[in-house]
């Protein structure tokens, strides 16, 4: 009887068992054991000769890495919905499909967006610090006033899956919803959301939440002019990608109270260096990129990333492929 040779894959970090078990059952898997991401050299060394690569958003994967792994590389599966860490055009040029994990993290990310809106708008972290440090002395009528939610206007910059899920939550809070999205948008059933030009959205919104991918058009989109167009009472929330916000401009806007507060799940870099001036601000809530970090979501992400990887190894179409043009090229 002929022994089947298992495809060789490199997995750049330990992922949840649901996905990992699927991978180790089908593949000869080398899993990077570190808590910190492998460096470029370590990815090249670990993945050289691999048929498949499963990577995380902390790994930058470009053509040089793909070439170093070798011409047998059949698939790159990203354990994330965002894929700005991969130079997709380099993968497409080499006929390599790239997978991602859309849909399954929509609710968890929308929940986190709302948590940040509430935390920043109602000063929850600042208040908690006051209790812990003993600087809170007594209940007082004008103490720690923050934003209202009912009848406030939410401005969603980006109205894809996650933006829409945030809109549903905002409807429950009695908010008016505006959205701005340059791509054609179909209305979302059950939500009264109105399209708006960006300058109108920024002028009217009490909360501005970012739900766009990171690309050349959105890098530093939230700059000094963007922030200057917001209300002084407004709250900015970013659960998308750190580099969408110009952090020097955000620091200045928060420090000078040009805007009321911000809640960030993503920063540039991640983590912020300990001396970052942003960390001195009371009107900033910052979290460690955990929007998708719920039990079920991370389990599903590991499974979906494993399914993309295995489909690619089998020469099948990836269930979730960000560069389907690789299939057209085969014809
Ligand atoms: C997380 O940020 C993701 O893109 O999945």
PDB file of N, CA and C in Angstrom, residues 145-241:
ATOM      1  N   UNK A 145     -19.368  64.132  33.688  1.00  0.00           N
ATOM      2  CA  UNK A 145     -20.443  64.153  32.697  1.00  0.00           C
ATOM      3  C   UNK A 145     -19.916  63.623  31.366  1.00  0.00           C
ATOM      4  N   UNK A 146     -20.782  62.915  30.657  1.00  0.00           N
ATOM      5  CA  UNK A 146     -20.375  62.341  29.378  1.00  0.00           C
ATOM      6  C   UNK A 146     -21.497  62.403  28.362  1.00  0.00           C
ATOM      7  N   UNK A 147     -21.321  61.631  27.301  1.00  0.00           N
ATOM      8  CA  UNK A 147     -22.209  61.730  26.133  1.00  0.00           C
ATOM      9  C   UNK A 147     -23.544  61.017  26.349  1.00  0.00           C
ATOM     10  N   UNK A 148     -24.587  61.553  25.698  1.00  0.00           N
ATOM     11  CA  UNK A 148     -25.886  60.862  25.631  1.00  0.00           C
ATOM     12  C   UNK A 148     -25.884  59.946  24.409  1.00  0.00           C
ATOM     13  N   UNK A 149     -26.617  58.865  24.500  1.00  0.00           N
ATOM     14  CA  UNK A 149     -26.720  57.940  23.362  1.00  0.00           C
ATOM     15  C   UNK A 149     -28.079  58.063  22.671  1.00  0.00           C
ATOM     16  N   UNK A 150     -29.166  58.016  23.455  1.00  0.00           N
ATOM     17  CA  UNK A 150     -30.496  58.120  22.848  1.00  0.00           C
ATOM     18  C   UNK A 150     -30.602  59.449  22.104  1.00  0.00           C
ATOM     19  N   UNK A 151     -31.068  59.386  20.878  1.00  0.00           N
ATOM     20  CA  UNK A 151     -31.250  60.542  19.994  1.00  0.00           C
ATOM     21  C   UNK A 151     -29.931  61.167  19.514  1.00  0.00           C
ATOM     22  N   UNK A 152     -28.798  60.613  19.905  1.00  0.00           N
ATOM     23  CA  UNK A 152     -27.515  61.102  19.364  1.00  0.00           C
ATOM     24  C   UNK A 152     -27.345  60.561  17.948  1.00  0.00           C
ATOM     25  N   UNK A 153     -26.444  61.178  17.190  1.00  0.00           N
ATOM     26  CA  UNK A 153     -26.191  60.724  15.815  1.00  0.00           C
ATOM     27  C   UNK A 153     -24.890  59.923  15.765  1.00  0.00           C
ATOM     28  N   UNK A 154     -25.000  58.755  15.167  1.00  0.00           N
ATOM     29  CA  UNK A 154     -23.817  57.912  14.949  1.00  0.00           C
ATOM     30  C   UNK A 154     -23.415  58.021  13.485  1.00  0.00           C
ATOM     31  N   UNK A 155     -22.148  58.315  13.235  1.00  0.00           N
ATOM     32  CA  UNK A 155     -21.649  58.374  11.860  1.00  0.00           C
ATOM     33  C   UNK A 155     -20.744  57.184  11.605  1.00  0.00           C
ATOM     34  N   UNK A 156     -21.160  56.323  10.682  1.00  0.00           N
ATOM     35  CA  UNK A 156     -20.371  55.129  10.369  1.00  0.00           C
ATOM     36  C   UNK A 156     -19.566  55.396   9.111  1.00  0.00           C
ATOM     37  N   UNK A 157     -18.257  55.365   9.220  1.00  0.00           N
ATOM     38  CA  UNK A 157     -17.415  55.548   8.042  1.00  0.00           C
ATOM     39  C   UNK A 157     -17.053  54.141   7.567  1.00  0.00           C
ATOM     40  N   UNK A 158     -17.757  53.709   6.518  1.00  0.00           N
ATOM     41  CA  UNK A 158     -17.704  52.307   6.087  1.00  0.00           C
ATOM     42  C   UNK A 158     -18.993  51.631   6.514  1.00  0.00           C
ATOM     43  N   UNK A 159     -19.736  51.108   5.525  1.00  0.00           N
ATOM     44  CA  UNK A 159     -21.038  50.486   5.842  1.00  0.00           C
ATOM     45  C   UNK A 159     -21.077  49.081   5.245  1.00  0.00           C
ATOM     46  N   UNK A 160     -20.034  48.323   5.567  1.00  0.00           N
ATOM     47  CA  UNK A 160     -20.003  46.912   5.185  1.00  0.00           C
ATOM     48  C   UNK A 160     -20.608  46.083   6.304  1.00  0.00           C
ATOM     49  N   UNK A 161     -20.183  44.826   6.402  1.00  0.00           N
ATOM     50  CA  UNK A 161     -20.783  43.910   7.392  1.00  0.00           C
ATOM     51  C   UNK A 161     -20.715  44.474   8.812  1.00  0.00           C
ATOM     52  N   UNK A 162     -19.529  44.953   9.211  1.00  0.00           N
ATOM     53  CA  UNK A 162     -19.380  45.366  10.617  1.00  0.00           C
ATOM     54  C   UNK A 162     -20.106  46.684  10.866  1.00  0.00           C
ATOM     55  N   UNK A 163     -19.973  47.625   9.932  1.00  0.00           N
ATOM     56  CA  UNK A 163     -20.695  48.891  10.075  1.00  0.00           C
ATOM     57  C   UNK A 163     -22.195  48.655  10.234  1.00  0.00           C
ATOM     58  N   UNK A 164     -22.731  47.739   9.457  1.00  0.00           N
ATOM     59  CA  UNK A 164     -24.172  47.436   9.528  1.00  0.00           C
ATOM     60  C   UNK A 164     -24.551  46.818  10.871  1.00  0.00           C
ATOM     61  N   UNK A 165     -23.685  45.942  11.374  1.00  0.00           N
ATOM     62  CA  UNK A 165     -23.972  45.309  12.670  1.00  0.00           C
ATOM     63  C   UNK A 165     -23.933  46.356  13.786  1.00  0.00           C
ATOM     64  N   UNK A 166     -23.061  47.345  13.645  1.00  0.00           N
ATOM     65  CA  UNK A 166     -23.032  48.434  14.631  1.00  0.00           C
ATOM     66  C   UNK A 166     -24.329  49.244  14.517  1.00  0.00           C
ATOM     67  N   UNK A 167     -24.802  49.439  13.272  1.00  0.00           N
ATOM     68  CA  UNK A 167     -26.046  50.201  13.065  1.00  0.00           C
ATOM     69  C   UNK A 167     -27.222  49.516  13.769  1.00  0.00           C
ATOM     70  N   UNK A 168     -27.284  48.181  13.717  1.00  0.00           N
ATOM     71  CA  UNK A 168     -28.372  47.478  14.412  1.00  0.00           C
ATOM     72  C   UNK A 168     -28.331  47.745  15.916  1.00  0.00           C
ATOM     73  N   UNK A 169     -27.126  47.693  16.466  1.00  0.00           N
ATOM     74  CA  UNK A 169     -27.003  47.952  17.911  1.00  0.00           C
ATOM     75  C   UNK A 169     -27.408  49.396  18.211  1.00  0.00           C
ATOM     76  N   UNK A 170     -26.979  50.321  17.358  1.00  0.00           N
ATOM     77  CA  UNK A 170     -27.287  51.744  17.586  1.00  0.00           C
ATOM     78  C   UNK A 170     -28.788  52.010  17.504  1.00  0.00           C
ATOM     79  N   UNK A 171     -29.487  51.254  16.636  1.00  0.00           N
ATOM     80  CA  UNK A 171     -30.951  51.418  16.551  1.00  0.00           C
ATOM     81  C   UNK A 171     -31.574  51.087  17.894  1.00  0.00           C
ATOM     82  N   UNK A 172     -31.074  50.039  18.516  1.00  0.00           N
ATOM     83  CA  UNK A 172     -31.590  49.643  19.834  1.00  0.00           C
ATOM     84  C   UNK A 172     -31.358  50.706  20.891  1.00  0.00           C
ATOM     85  N   UNK A 173     -30.329  51.516  20.698  1.00  0.00           N
ATOM     86  CA  UNK A 173     -30.041  52.593  21.652  1.00  0.00           C
ATOM     87  C   UNK A 173     -30.791  53.882  21.284  1.00  0.00           C
ATOM     88  N   UNK A 174     -31.604  53.824  20.233  1.00  0.00           N
ATOM     89  CA  UNK A 174     -32.385  55.000  19.846  1.00  0.00           C
ATOM     90  C   UNK A 174     -31.558  56.072  19.160  1.00  0.00           C
ATOM     91  N   UNK A 175     -30.502  55.670  18.460  1.00  0.00           N
ATOM     92  CA  UNK A 175     -29.648  56.669  17.799  1.00  0.00           C
ATOM     93  C   UNK A 175     -30.093  56.907  16.360  1.00  0.00           C
ATOM     94  N   UNK A 176     -29.760  58.065  15.850  1.00  0.00           N
ATOM     95  CA  UNK A 176     -29.907  58.349  14.422  1.00  0.00           C
ATOM     96  C   UNK A 176     -28.601  57.905  13.753  1.00  0.00           C
ATOM     97  N   UNK A 177     -28.747  57.288  12.577  1.00  0.00           N
ATOM     98  CA  UNK A 177     -27.538  56.705  11.976  1.00  0.00           C
ATOM     99  C   UNK A 177     -27.267  57.294  10.591  1.00  0.00           C
ATOM    100  N   UNK A 178     -26.066  57.805  10.409  1.00  0.00           N
ATOM    101  CA  UNK A 178     -25.587  58.240   9.097  1.00  0.00           C
ATOM    102  C   UNK A 178     -24.444  57.320   8.703  1.00  0.00           C
ATOM    103  N   UNK A 179     -24.293  57.079   7.411  1.00  0.00           N
ATOM    104  CA  UNK A 179     -23.116  56.319   6.999  1.00  0.00           C
ATOM    105  C   UNK A 179     -22.514  56.936   5.753  1.00  0.00           C
ATOM    106  N   UNK A 180     -21.209  56.713   5.616  1.00  0.00           N
ATOM    107  CA  UNK A 180     -20.511  57.149   4.410  1.00  0.00           C
ATOM    108  C   UNK A 180     -19.711  55.959   3.896  1.00  0.00           C
ATOM    109  N   UNK A 181     -19.939  55.610   2.642  1.00  0.00           N
ATOM    110  CA  UNK A 181     -19.205  54.493   2.050  1.00  0.00           C
ATOM    111  C   UNK A 181     -19.063  54.789   0.569  1.00  0.00           C
ATOM    112  N   UNK A 182     -17.821  54.876   0.085  1.00  0.00           N
ATOM    113  CA  UNK A 182     -17.648  55.218  -1.329  1.00  0.00           C
ATOM    114  C   UNK A 182     -18.109  54.115  -2.276  1.00  0.00           C
ATOM    115  N   UNK A 183     -18.182  52.859  -1.805  1.00  0.00           N
ATOM    116  CA  UNK A 183     -18.641  51.805  -2.724  1.00  0.00           C
ATOM    117  C   UNK A 183     -20.169  51.715  -2.695  1.00  0.00           C
ATOM    118  N   UNK A 184     -20.783  51.155  -3.770  1.00  0.00           N
ATOM    119  CA  UNK A 184     -22.243  51.102  -3.814  1.00  0.00           C
ATOM    120  C   UNK A 184     -22.779  50.300  -2.624  1.00  0.00           C
ATOM    121  N   UNK A 185     -23.787  50.849  -1.986  1.00  0.00           N
ATOM    122  CA  UNK A 185     -24.300  50.248  -0.748  1.00  0.00           C
ATOM    123  C   UNK A 185     -25.758  49.872  -0.943  1.00  0.00           C
ATOM    124  N   UNK A 186     -26.111  48.643  -0.573  1.00  0.00           N
ATOM    125  CA  UNK A 186     -27.529  48.288  -0.585  1.00  0.00           C
ATOM    126  C   UNK A 186     -28.090  48.577   0.804  1.00  0.00           C
ATOM    127  N   UNK A 187     -29.359  49.028   0.891  1.00  0.00           N
ATOM    128  CA  UNK A 187     -29.896  49.383   2.210  1.00  0.00           C
ATOM    129  C   UNK A 187     -29.893  48.180   3.149  1.00  0.00           C
ATOM    130  N   UNK A 188     -29.785  48.440   4.429  1.00  0.00           N
ATOM    131  CA  UNK A 188     -29.772  47.363   5.429  1.00  0.00           C
ATOM    132  C   UNK A 188     -31.186  47.229   6.009  1.00  0.00           C
ATOM    133  N   UNK A 189     -31.838  46.072   5.818  1.00  0.00           N
ATOM    134  CA  UNK A 189     -33.196  45.914   6.348  1.00  0.00           C
ATOM    135  C   UNK A 189     -33.217  46.066   7.874  1.00  0.00           C
ATOM    136  N   UNK A 190     -34.249  46.714   8.370  1.00  0.00           N
ATOM    137  CA  UNK A 190     -34.421  46.830   9.816  1.00  0.00           C
ATOM    138  C   UNK A 190     -33.635  47.960  10.448  1.00  0.00           C
ATOM    139  N   UNK A 191     -32.942  48.742   9.637  1.00  0.00           N
ATOM    140  CA  UNK A 191     -32.163  49.857  10.189  1.00  0.00           C
ATOM    141  C   UNK A 191     -32.450  51.104   9.368  1.00  0.00           C
ATOM    142  N   UNK A 192     -32.799  52.197  10.070  1.00  0.00           N
ATOM    143  CA  UNK A 192     -33.003  53.455   9.353  1.00  0.00           C
ATOM    144  C   UNK A 192     -31.672  54.198   9.312  1.00  0.00           C
ATOM    145  N   UNK A 193     -30.855  53.890   8.318  1.00  0.00           N
ATOM    146  CA  UNK A 193     -29.550  54.546   8.198  1.00  0.00           C
ATOM    147  C   UNK A 193     -29.546  55.354   6.912  1.00  0.00           C
ATOM    148  N   UNK A 194     -29.060  56.596   7.010  1.00  0.00           N
ATOM    149  CA  UNK A 194     -29.066  57.471   5.819  1.00  0.00           C
ATOM    150  C   UNK A 194     -27.642  57.659   5.306  1.00  0.00           C
ATOM    151  N   UNK A 195     -27.461  57.618   3.972  1.00  0.00           N
ATOM    152  CA  UNK A 195     -26.137  57.917   3.429  1.00  0.00           C
ATOM    153  C   UNK A 195     -25.826  59.403   3.594  1.00  0.00           C
ATOM    154  N   UNK A 196     -24.555  59.721   3.746  1.00  0.00           N
ATOM    155  CA  UNK A 196     -24.175  61.136   3.892  1.00  0.00           C
ATOM    156  C   UNK A 196     -22.785  61.340   3.320  1.00  0.00           C
ATOM    157  N   UNK A 197     -22.557  62.526   2.791  1.00  0.00           N
ATOM    158  CA  UNK A 197     -21.191  62.903   2.407  1.00  0.00           C
ATOM    159  C   UNK A 197     -20.357  62.942   3.690  1.00  0.00           C
ATOM    160  N   UNK A 198     -19.055  62.675   3.550  1.00  0.00           N
ATOM    161  CA  UNK A 198     -18.210  62.603   4.748  1.00  0.00           C
ATOM    162  C   UNK A 198     -18.258  63.907   5.559  1.00  0.00           C
ATOM    163  N   UNK A 199     -18.208  65.055   4.858  1.00  0.00           N
ATOM    164  CA  UNK A 199     -18.165  66.313   5.620  1.00  0.00           C
ATOM    165  C   UNK A 199     -19.474  66.538   6.393  1.00  0.00           C
ATOM    166  N   UNK A 200     -20.571  66.040   5.843  1.00  0.00           N
ATOM    167  CA  UNK A 200     -21.873  66.184   6.544  1.00  0.00           C
ATOM    168  C   UNK A 200     -21.891  65.256   7.748  1.00  0.00           C
ATOM    169  N   UNK A 201     -21.451  64.018   7.524  1.00  0.00           N
ATOM    170  CA  UNK A 201     -21.411  63.044   8.624  1.00  0.00           C
ATOM    171  C   UNK A 201     -20.558  63.588   9.776  1.00  0.00           C
ATOM    172  N   UNK A 202     -19.389  64.138   9.444  1.00  0.00           N
ATOM    173  CA  UNK A 202     -18.487  64.614  10.504  1.00  0.00           C
ATOM    174  C   UNK A 202     -19.082  65.822  11.225  1.00  0.00           C
ATOM    175  N   UNK A 203     -19.802  66.625  10.493  1.00  0.00           N
ATOM    176  CA  UNK A 203     -20.406  67.825  11.098  1.00  0.00           C
ATOM    177  C   UNK A 203     -21.534  67.435  12.056  1.00  0.00           C
ATOM    178  N   UNK A 204     -22.263  66.351  11.702  1.00  0.00           N
ATOM    179  CA  UNK A 204     -23.478  66.028  12.467  1.00  0.00           C
ATOM    180  C   UNK A 204     -23.312  64.943  13.518  1.00  0.00           C
ATOM    181  N   UNK A 205     -22.280  64.110  13.376  1.00  0.00           N
ATOM    182  CA  UNK A 205     -22.205  62.924  14.238  1.00  0.00           C
ATOM    183  C   UNK A 205     -21.706  63.241  15.652  1.00  0.00           C
ATOM    184  N   UNK A 206     -22.333  62.599  16.621  1.00  0.00           N
ATOM    185  CA  UNK A 206     -21.859  62.658  18.013  1.00  0.00           C
ATOM    186  C   UNK A 206     -20.855  61.539  18.277  1.00  0.00           C
ATOM    187  N   UNK A 207     -20.963  60.484  17.473  1.00  0.00           N
ATOM    188  CA  UNK A 207     -20.005  59.375  17.526  1.00  0.00           C
ATOM    189  C   UNK A 207     -19.595  59.083  16.088  1.00  0.00           C
ATOM    190  N   UNK A 208     -18.311  58.951  15.853  1.00  0.00           N
ATOM    191  CA  UNK A 208     -17.818  58.592  14.517  1.00  0.00           C
ATOM    192  C   UNK A 208     -17.070  57.271  14.668  1.00  0.00           C
ATOM    193  N   UNK A 209     -17.506  56.262  13.926  1.00  0.00           N
ATOM    194  CA  UNK A 209     -16.876  54.952  14.076  1.00  0.00           C
ATOM    195  C   UNK A 209     -16.345  54.475  12.723  1.00  0.00           C
ATOM    196  N   UNK A 210     -15.112  53.970  12.735  1.00  0.00           N
ATOM    197  CA  UNK A 210     -14.398  53.632  11.491  1.00  0.00           C
ATOM    198  C   UNK A 210     -14.553  52.148  11.189  1.00  0.00           C
ATOM    199  N   UNK A 211     -15.040  51.854   9.981  1.00  0.00           N
ATOM    200  CA  UNK A 211     -15.238  50.453   9.561  1.00  0.00           C
ATOM    201  C   UNK A 211     -14.807  50.255   8.111  1.00  0.00           C
ATOM    202  N   UNK A 212     -13.610  50.746   7.797  1.00  0.00           N
ATOM    203  CA  UNK A 212     -13.089  50.589   6.437  1.00  0.00           C
ATOM    204  C   UNK A 212     -11.863  49.681   6.493  1.00  0.00           C
ATOM    205  N   UNK A 213     -11.506  49.063   5.354  1.00  0.00           N
ATOM    206  CA  UNK A 213     -10.225  48.361   5.339  1.00  0.00           C
ATOM    207  C   UNK A 213      -9.083  49.377   5.348  1.00  0.00           C
ATOM    208  N   UNK A 214      -7.886  48.926   5.680  1.00  0.00           N
ATOM    209  CA  UNK A 214      -6.706  49.784   5.540  1.00  0.00           C
ATOM    210  C   UNK A 214      -6.149  49.603   4.136  1.00  0.00           C
ATOM    211  N   UNK A 215      -6.102  50.691   3.385  1.00  0.00           N
ATOM    212  CA  UNK A 215      -5.456  50.659   2.067  1.00  0.00           C
ATOM    213  C   UNK A 215      -4.909  52.063   1.798  1.00  0.00           C
ATOM    214  N   UNK A 216      -4.433  52.283   0.587  1.00  0.00           N
ATOM    215  CA  UNK A 216      -3.813  53.593   0.314  1.00  0.00           C
ATOM    216  C   UNK A 216      -4.807  54.734   0.468  1.00  0.00           C
ATOM    217  N   UNK A 217      -6.090  54.452   0.224  1.00  0.00           N
ATOM    218  CA  UNK A 217      -7.091  55.517   0.320  1.00  0.00           C
ATOM    219  C   UNK A 217      -7.440  55.837   1.776  1.00  0.00           C
ATOM    220  N   UNK A 218      -7.261  54.879   2.687  1.00  0.00           N
ATOM    221  CA  UNK A 218      -7.713  55.115   4.068  1.00  0.00           C
ATOM    222  C   UNK A 218      -6.564  55.332   5.055  1.00  0.00           C
ATOM    223  N   UNK A 219      -5.318  55.113   4.620  1.00  0.00           N
ATOM    224  CA  UNK A 219      -4.171  55.350   5.526  1.00  0.00           C
ATOM    225  C   UNK A 219      -4.165  56.824   5.945  1.00  0.00           C
ATOM    226  N   UNK A 220      -4.183  57.079   7.245  1.00  0.00           N
ATOM    227  CA  UNK A 220      -4.238  58.443   7.806  1.00  0.00           C
ATOM    228  C   UNK A 220      -5.455  59.224   7.315  1.00  0.00           C
ATOM    229  N   UNK A 221      -6.540  58.510   6.988  1.00  0.00           N
ATOM    230  CA  UNK A 221      -7.787  59.200   6.619  1.00  0.00           C
ATOM    231  C   UNK A 221      -8.251  60.100   7.787  1.00  0.00           C
ATOM    232  N   UNK A 222      -8.106  59.583   9.014  1.00  0.00           N
ATOM    233  CA  UNK A 222      -8.493  60.387  10.184  1.00  0.00           C
ATOM    234  C   UNK A 222      -7.283  61.262  10.534  1.00  0.00           C
ATOM    235  N   UNK A 223      -7.214  62.418   9.873  1.00  0.00           N
ATOM    236  CA  UNK A 223      -6.084  63.330  10.074  1.00  0.00           C
ATOM    237  C   UNK A 223      -6.589  64.597  10.765  1.00  0.00           C
ATOM    238  N   UNK A 224      -5.734  65.602  10.834  1.00  0.00           N
ATOM    239  CA  UNK A 224      -6.104  66.818  11.574  1.00  0.00           C
ATOM    240  C   UNK A 224      -7.367  67.452  10.991  1.00  0.00           C
ATOM    241  N   UNK A 225      -7.488  67.462   9.648  1.00  0.00           N
ATOM    242  CA  UNK A 225      -8.661  68.097   9.028  1.00  0.00           C
ATOM    243  C   UNK A 225      -9.935  67.300   9.354  1.00  0.00           C
ATOM    244  N   UNK A 226      -9.844  65.983   9.322  1.00  0.00           N
ATOM    245  CA  UNK A 226     -10.985  65.111   9.651  1.00  0.00           C
ATOM    246  C   UNK A 226     -11.444  65.410  11.092  1.00  0.00           C
ATOM    247  N   UNK A 227     -10.460  65.437  12.010  1.00  0.00           N
ATOM    248  CA  UNK A 227     -10.792  65.637  13.429  1.00  0.00           C
ATOM    249  C   UNK A 227     -11.338  67.041  13.664  1.00  0.00           C
ATOM    250  N   UNK A 228     -10.804  68.023  12.900  1.00  0.00           N
ATOM    251  CA  UNK A 228     -11.266  69.405  13.056  1.00  0.00           C
ATOM    252  C   UNK A 228     -12.700  69.562  12.553  1.00  0.00           C
ATOM    253  N   UNK A 229     -13.151  68.634  11.714  1.00  0.00           N
ATOM    254  CA  UNK A 229     -14.521  68.724  11.195  1.00  0.00           C
ATOM    255  C   UNK A 229     -15.534  68.090  12.146  1.00  0.00           C
ATOM    256  N   UNK A 230     -15.044  67.407  13.190  1.00  0.00           N
ATOM    257  CA  UNK A 230     -15.969  66.758  14.134  1.00  0.00           C
ATOM    258  C   UNK A 230     -16.459  67.753  15.190  1.00  0.00           C
ATOM    259  N   UNK A 231     -17.556  67.395  15.842  1.00  0.00           N
ATOM    260  CA  UNK A 231     -18.047  68.253  16.930  1.00  0.00           C
ATOM    261  C   UNK A 231     -17.074  68.193  18.107  1.00  0.00           C
ATOM    262  N   UNK A 232     -16.962  69.271  18.883  1.00  0.00           N
ATOM    263  CA  UNK A 232     -16.079  69.216  20.060  1.00  0.00           C
ATOM    264  C   UNK A 232     -16.564  68.211  21.110  1.00  0.00           C
ATOM    265  N   UNK A 233     -17.841  67.842  21.022  1.00  0.00           N
ATOM    266  CA  UNK A 233     -18.392  66.871  21.975  1.00  0.00           C
ATOM    267  C   UNK A 233     -18.348  65.444  21.423  1.00  0.00           C
ATOM    268  N   UNK A 234     -17.773  65.265  20.227  1.00  0.00           N
ATOM    269  CA  UNK A 234     -17.880  63.955  19.567  1.00  0.00           C
ATOM    270  C   UNK A 234     -16.827  62.965  20.069  1.00  0.00           C
ATOM    271  N   UNK A 235     -17.177  61.689  19.851  1.00  0.00           N
ATOM    272  CA  UNK A 235     -16.299  60.571  20.247  1.00  0.00           C
ATOM    273  C   UNK A 235     -15.891  59.821  18.976  1.00  0.00           C
ATOM    274  N   UNK A 236     -14.609  59.523  18.850  1.00  0.00           N
ATOM    275  CA  UNK A 236     -14.104  58.743  17.716  1.00  0.00           C
ATOM    276  C   UNK A 236     -13.823  57.316  18.185  1.00  0.00           C
ATOM    277  N   UNK A 237     -14.257  56.340  17.377  1.00  0.00           N
ATOM    278  CA  UNK A 237     -13.957  54.946  17.714  1.00  0.00           C
ATOM    279  C   UNK A 237     -13.312  54.274  16.504  1.00  0.00           C
ATOM    280  N   UNK A 238     -12.245  53.518  16.757  1.00  0.00           N
ATOM    281  CA  UNK A 238     -11.594  52.780  15.663  1.00  0.00           C
ATOM    282  C   UNK A 238     -11.386  51.328  16.079  1.00  0.00           C
ATOM    283  N   UNK A 239     -12.116  50.441  15.389  1.00  0.00           N
ATOM    284  CA  UNK A 239     -11.905  49.001  15.603  1.00  0.00           C
ATOM    285  C   UNK A 239     -11.410  48.364  14.296  1.00  0.00           C
ATOM    286  N   UNK A 240     -10.935  49.207  13.358  1.00  0.00           N
ATOM    287  CA  UNK A 240     -10.564  48.678  12.034  1.00  0.00           C
ATOM    288  C   UNK A 240      -9.058  48.391  11.986  1.00  0.00           C
ATOM    289  N   UNK A 241      -8.252  49.368  11.633  1.00  0.00           N
ATOM    290  CA  UNK A 241      -6.799  49.209  11.626  1.00  0.00           C
ATOM    291  C   UNK A 241      -6.154  50.500  12.113  1.00  0.00           C
TER     292      UNK A 241
END
